[in-house]
mmCIF file of C-alpha atoms in Angstrom:
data_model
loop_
_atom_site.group_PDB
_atom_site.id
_atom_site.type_symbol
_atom_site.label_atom_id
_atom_site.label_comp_id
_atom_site.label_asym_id
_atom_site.label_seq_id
_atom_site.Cartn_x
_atom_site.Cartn_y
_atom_site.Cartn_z
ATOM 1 C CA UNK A 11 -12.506 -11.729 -14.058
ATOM 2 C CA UNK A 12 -11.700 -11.730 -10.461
ATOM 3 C CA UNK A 13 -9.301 -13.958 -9.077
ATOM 4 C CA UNK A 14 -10.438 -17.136 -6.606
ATOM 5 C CA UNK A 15 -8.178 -18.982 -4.384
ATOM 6 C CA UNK A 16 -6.907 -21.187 -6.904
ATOM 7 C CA UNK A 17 -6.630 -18.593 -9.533
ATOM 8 C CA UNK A 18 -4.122 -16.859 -6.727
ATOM 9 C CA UNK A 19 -2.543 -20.024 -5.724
ATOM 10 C CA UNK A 20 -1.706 -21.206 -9.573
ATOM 11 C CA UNK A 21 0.163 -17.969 -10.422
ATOM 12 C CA UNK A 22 1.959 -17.494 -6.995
ATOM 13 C CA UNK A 23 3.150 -20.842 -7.779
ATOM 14 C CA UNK A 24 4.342 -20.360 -11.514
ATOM 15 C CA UNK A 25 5.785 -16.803 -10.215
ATOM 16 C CA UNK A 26 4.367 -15.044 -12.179
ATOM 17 C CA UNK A 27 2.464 -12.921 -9.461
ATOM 18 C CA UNK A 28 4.500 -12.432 -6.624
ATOM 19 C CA UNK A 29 3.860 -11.336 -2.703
ATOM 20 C CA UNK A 30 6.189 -12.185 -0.529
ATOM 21 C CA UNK A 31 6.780 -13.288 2.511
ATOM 22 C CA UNK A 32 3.807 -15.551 2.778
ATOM 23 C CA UNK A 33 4.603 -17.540 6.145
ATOM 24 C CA UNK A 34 1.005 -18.537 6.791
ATOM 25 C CA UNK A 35 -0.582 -19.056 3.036
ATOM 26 C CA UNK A 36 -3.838 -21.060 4.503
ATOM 27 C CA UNK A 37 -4.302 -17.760 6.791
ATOM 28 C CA UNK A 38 -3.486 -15.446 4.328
ATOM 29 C CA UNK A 39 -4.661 -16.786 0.889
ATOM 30 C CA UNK A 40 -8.930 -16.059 1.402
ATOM 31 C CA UNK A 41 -11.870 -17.147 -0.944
ATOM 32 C CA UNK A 42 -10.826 -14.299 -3.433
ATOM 33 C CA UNK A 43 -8.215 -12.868 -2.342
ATOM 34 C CA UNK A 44 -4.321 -12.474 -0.333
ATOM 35 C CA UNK A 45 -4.539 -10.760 3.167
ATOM 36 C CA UNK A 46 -1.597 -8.041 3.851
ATOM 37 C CA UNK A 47 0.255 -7.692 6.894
ATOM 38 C CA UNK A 48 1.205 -4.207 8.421
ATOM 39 C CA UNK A 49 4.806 -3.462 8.250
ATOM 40 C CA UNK A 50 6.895 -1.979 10.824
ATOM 41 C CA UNK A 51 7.203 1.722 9.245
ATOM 42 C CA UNK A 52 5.193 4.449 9.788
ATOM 43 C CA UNK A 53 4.800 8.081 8.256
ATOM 44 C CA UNK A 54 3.452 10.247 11.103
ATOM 45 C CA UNK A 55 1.868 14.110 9.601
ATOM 46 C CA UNK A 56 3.035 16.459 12.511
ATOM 47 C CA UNK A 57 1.526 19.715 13.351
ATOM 48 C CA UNK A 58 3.316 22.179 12.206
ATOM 49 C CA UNK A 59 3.919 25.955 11.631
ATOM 50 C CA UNK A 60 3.952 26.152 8.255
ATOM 51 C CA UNK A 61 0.551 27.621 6.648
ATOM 52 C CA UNK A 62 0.001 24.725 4.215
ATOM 53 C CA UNK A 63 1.159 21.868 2.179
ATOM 54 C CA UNK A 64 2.057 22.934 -1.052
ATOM 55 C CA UNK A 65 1.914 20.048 -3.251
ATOM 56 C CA UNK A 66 4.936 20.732 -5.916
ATOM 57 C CA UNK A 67 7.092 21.481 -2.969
ATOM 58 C CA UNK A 68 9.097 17.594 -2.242
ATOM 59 C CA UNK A 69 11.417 19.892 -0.007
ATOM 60 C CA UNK A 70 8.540 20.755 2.555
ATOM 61 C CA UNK A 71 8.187 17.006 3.575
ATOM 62 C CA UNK A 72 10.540 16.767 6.170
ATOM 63 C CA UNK A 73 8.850 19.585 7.954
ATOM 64 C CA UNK A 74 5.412 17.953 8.370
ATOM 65 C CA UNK A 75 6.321 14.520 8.435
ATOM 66 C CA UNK A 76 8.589 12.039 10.619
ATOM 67 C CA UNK A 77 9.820 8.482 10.123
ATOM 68 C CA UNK A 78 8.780 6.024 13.438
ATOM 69 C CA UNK A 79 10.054 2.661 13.180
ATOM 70 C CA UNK A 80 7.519 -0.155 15.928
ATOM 71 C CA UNK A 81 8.769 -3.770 16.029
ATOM 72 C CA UNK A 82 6.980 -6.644 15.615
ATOM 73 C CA UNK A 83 5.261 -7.329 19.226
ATOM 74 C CA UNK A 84 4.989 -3.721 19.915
ATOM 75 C CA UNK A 85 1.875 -1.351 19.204
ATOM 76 C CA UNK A 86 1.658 1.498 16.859
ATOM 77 C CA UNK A 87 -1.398 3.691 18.519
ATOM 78 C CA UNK A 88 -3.769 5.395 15.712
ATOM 79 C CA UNK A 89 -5.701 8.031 17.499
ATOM 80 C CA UNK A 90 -9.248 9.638 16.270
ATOM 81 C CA UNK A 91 -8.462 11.646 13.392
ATOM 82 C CA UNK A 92 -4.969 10.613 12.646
ATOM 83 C CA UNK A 93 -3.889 10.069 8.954
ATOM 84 C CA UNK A 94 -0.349 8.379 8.921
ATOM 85 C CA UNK A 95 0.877 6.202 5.941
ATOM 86 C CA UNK A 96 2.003 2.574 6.996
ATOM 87 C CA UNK A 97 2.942 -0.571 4.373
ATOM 88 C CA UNK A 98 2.575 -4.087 3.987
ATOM 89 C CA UNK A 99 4.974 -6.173 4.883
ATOM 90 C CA UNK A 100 4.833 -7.798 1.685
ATOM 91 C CA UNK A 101 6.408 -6.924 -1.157
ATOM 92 C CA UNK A 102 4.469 -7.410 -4.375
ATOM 93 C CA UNK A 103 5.347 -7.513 -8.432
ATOM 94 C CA UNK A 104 2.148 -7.491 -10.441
ATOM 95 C CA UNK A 105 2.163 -8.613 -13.931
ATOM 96 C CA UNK A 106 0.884 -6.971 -16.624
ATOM 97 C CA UNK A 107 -2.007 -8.846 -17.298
ATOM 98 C CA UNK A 108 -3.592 -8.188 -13.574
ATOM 99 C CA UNK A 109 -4.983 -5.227 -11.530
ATOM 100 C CA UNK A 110 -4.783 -5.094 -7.942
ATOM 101 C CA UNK A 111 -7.337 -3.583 -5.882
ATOM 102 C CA UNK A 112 -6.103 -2.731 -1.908
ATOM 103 C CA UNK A 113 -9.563 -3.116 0.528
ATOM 104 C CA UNK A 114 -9.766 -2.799 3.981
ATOM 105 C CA UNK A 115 -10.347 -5.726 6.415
ATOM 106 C CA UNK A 116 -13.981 -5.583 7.751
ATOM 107 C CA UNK A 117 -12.765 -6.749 11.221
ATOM 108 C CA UNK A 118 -10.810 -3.477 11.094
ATOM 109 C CA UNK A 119 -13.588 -1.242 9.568
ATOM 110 C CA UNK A 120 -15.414 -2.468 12.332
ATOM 111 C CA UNK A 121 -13.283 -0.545 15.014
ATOM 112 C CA UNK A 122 -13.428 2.357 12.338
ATOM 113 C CA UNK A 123 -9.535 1.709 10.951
ATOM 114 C CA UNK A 124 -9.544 2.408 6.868
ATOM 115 C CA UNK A 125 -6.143 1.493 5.137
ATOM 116 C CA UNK A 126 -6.505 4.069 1.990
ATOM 117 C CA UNK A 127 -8.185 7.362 1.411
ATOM 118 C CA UNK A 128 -8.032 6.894 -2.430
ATOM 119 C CA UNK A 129 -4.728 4.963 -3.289
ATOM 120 C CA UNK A 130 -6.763 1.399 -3.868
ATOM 121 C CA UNK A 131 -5.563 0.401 -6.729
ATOM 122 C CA UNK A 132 -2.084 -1.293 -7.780
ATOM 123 C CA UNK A 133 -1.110 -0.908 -11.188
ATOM 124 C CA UNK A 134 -0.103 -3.812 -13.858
ATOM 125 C CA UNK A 135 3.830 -3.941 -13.739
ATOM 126 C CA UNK A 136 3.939 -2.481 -10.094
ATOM 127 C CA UNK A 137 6.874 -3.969 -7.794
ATOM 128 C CA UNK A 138 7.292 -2.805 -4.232
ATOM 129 C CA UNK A 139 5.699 -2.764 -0.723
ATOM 130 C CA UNK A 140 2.452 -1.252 -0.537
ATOM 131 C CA UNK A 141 1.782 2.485 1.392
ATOM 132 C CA UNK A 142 -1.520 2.115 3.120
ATOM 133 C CA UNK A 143 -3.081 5.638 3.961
ATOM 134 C CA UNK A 144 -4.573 4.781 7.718
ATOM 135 C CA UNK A 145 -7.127 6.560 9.469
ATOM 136 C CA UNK A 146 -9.193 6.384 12.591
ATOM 137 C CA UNK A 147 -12.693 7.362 11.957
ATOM 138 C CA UNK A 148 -13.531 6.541 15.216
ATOM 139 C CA UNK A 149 -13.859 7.963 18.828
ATOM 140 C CA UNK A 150 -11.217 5.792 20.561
ATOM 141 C CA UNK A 151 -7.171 5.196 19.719
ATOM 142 C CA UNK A 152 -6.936 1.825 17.885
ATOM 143 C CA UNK A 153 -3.620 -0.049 18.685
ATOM 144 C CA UNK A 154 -2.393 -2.021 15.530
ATOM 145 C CA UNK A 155 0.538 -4.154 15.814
ATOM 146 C CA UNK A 156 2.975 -5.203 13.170
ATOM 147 C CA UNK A 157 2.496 -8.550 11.220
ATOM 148 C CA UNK A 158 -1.675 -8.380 11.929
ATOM 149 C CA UNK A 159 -3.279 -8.409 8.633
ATOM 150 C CA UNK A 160 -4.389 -5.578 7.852
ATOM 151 C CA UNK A 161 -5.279 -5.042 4.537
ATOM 152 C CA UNK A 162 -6.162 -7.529 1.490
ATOM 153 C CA UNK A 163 -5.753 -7.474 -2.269
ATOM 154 C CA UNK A 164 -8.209 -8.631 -4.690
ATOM 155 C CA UNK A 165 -6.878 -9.253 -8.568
ATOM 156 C CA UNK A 166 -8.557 -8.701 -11.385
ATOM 157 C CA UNK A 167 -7.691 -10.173 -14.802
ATOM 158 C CA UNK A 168 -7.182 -7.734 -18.095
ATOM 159 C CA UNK A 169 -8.974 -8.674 -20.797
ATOM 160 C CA UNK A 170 -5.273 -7.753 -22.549
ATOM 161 C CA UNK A 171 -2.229 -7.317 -21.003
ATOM 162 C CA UNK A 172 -1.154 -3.453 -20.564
ATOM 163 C CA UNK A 173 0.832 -2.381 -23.016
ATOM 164 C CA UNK A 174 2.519 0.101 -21.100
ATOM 165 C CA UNK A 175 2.716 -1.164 -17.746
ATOM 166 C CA UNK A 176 4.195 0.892 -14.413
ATOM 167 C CA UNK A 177 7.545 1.044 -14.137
ATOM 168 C CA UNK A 178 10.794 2.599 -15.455
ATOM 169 C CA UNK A 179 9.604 2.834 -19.063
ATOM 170 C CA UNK A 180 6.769 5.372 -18.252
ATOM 171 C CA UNK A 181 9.260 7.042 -15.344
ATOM 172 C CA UNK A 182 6.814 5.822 -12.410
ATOM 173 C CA UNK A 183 7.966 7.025 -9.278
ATOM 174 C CA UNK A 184 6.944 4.306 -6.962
ATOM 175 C CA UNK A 185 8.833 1.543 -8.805
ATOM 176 C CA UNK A 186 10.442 -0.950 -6.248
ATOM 177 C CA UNK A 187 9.254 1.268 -2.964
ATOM 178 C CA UNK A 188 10.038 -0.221 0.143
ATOM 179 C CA UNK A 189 8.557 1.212 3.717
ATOM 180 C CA UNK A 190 5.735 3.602 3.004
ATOM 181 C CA UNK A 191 6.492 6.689 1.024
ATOM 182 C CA UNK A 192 5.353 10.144 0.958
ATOM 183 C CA UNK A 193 3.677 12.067 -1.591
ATOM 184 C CA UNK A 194 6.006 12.702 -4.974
ATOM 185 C CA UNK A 195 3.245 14.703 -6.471
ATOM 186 C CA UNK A 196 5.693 17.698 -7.326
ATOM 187 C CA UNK A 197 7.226 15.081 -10.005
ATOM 188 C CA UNK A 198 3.913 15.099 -11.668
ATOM 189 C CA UNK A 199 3.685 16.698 -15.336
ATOM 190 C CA UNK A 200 1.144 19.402 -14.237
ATOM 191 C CA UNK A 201 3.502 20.610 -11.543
ATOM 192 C CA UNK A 202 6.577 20.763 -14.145
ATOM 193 C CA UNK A 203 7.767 17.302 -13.701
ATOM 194 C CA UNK A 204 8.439 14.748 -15.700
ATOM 195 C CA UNK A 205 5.863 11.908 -14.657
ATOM 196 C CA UNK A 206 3.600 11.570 -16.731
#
């Protein structure tokens, strides 16, 4: 079962689903779901001289990717073919008896802006700011400014709650992010980690 307004409204109210800040919850909370704002922090990929990304190799990030910082007011400019990871301004704690599914804003996807190449889905038991995975698709630079929203979440309801939900009992690596992170694949089992 997918959430409605009320559904969202009745469990941000007995806490048990949290996103925060809300300033504007008339704005924000929509028929079926809780529009995102962008945050401030942004992962730019650089250019670089190194032959390729190797994906078990955490040390390597600094090399291809660099921290900037835009304050509310001011413009972050996405240009055709740019990938950079941004987050929400919210912070979120899901409980273990929903799924949350990150989507796009169609007023957005209509200037060709996408918020995740596959990362849509928050897991039960998740806390942290979100890391949306932007992208221009399009033919002109898109400016986005901090505090638009930019992305929404849609819950759905398990059937049961999960029994082993994210977070430090299974070792998950996003636990209680804040400002968008880069890729901690290397941690994963298949690349001799411990993540399972």
């Amino acid at each position: 079962m997918i959430l409605s307004d009320a559904d969202i409204r009745r469990r941000l109210d007995s806490g048990d689903l949290v996103v925060e800040p809300i300033d504007e919850p008339d704005l924000q909370i929509q028929p079926a779901s809780i529009d995102l704002r962008l945050g401030e922090e942004f992962l730019e990929f650089q250019r670089t001289n190194i032959p390729c990304i190797h994906p078990d190799s955490e040390d390597e990030v600094d090399s291809y990717v660099t921290e900037t910082i835009v304050q509310e007011g001011d413009e972050f400019i996405l240009h055709p073919g740019d990938f950079v990871l941004g987050t929400t301004k919210e912070r979120v704690e899901i409980p273990s008896d929903l799924l949350a599914h990150v989507e796009g804003r169609s007023s957005l996807g209509r200037l060709a802006v996408v918020v995740h190449a596959t990362a849509g889905v928050v897991d039960p038991g998740y806390r942290g700011q979100i890391t949306l995975e932007l992208s221009n698709l399009g033919t002109a630079p898109v400016a986005l400014k901090p505090g638009t929203r930019i992305s929404q979440l849609i819950f759905t309801e398990l059937k049961n709650p999960s029994e082993r939900p994210y977070g430090s009992e299974r070792g998950s690596k996003y636990q209680d992010q804040a400002g968008p992170q880069a890729s901690r694949i290397g941690s994963d089992h298949e690349f001799g980690g411990d993540q399972l």
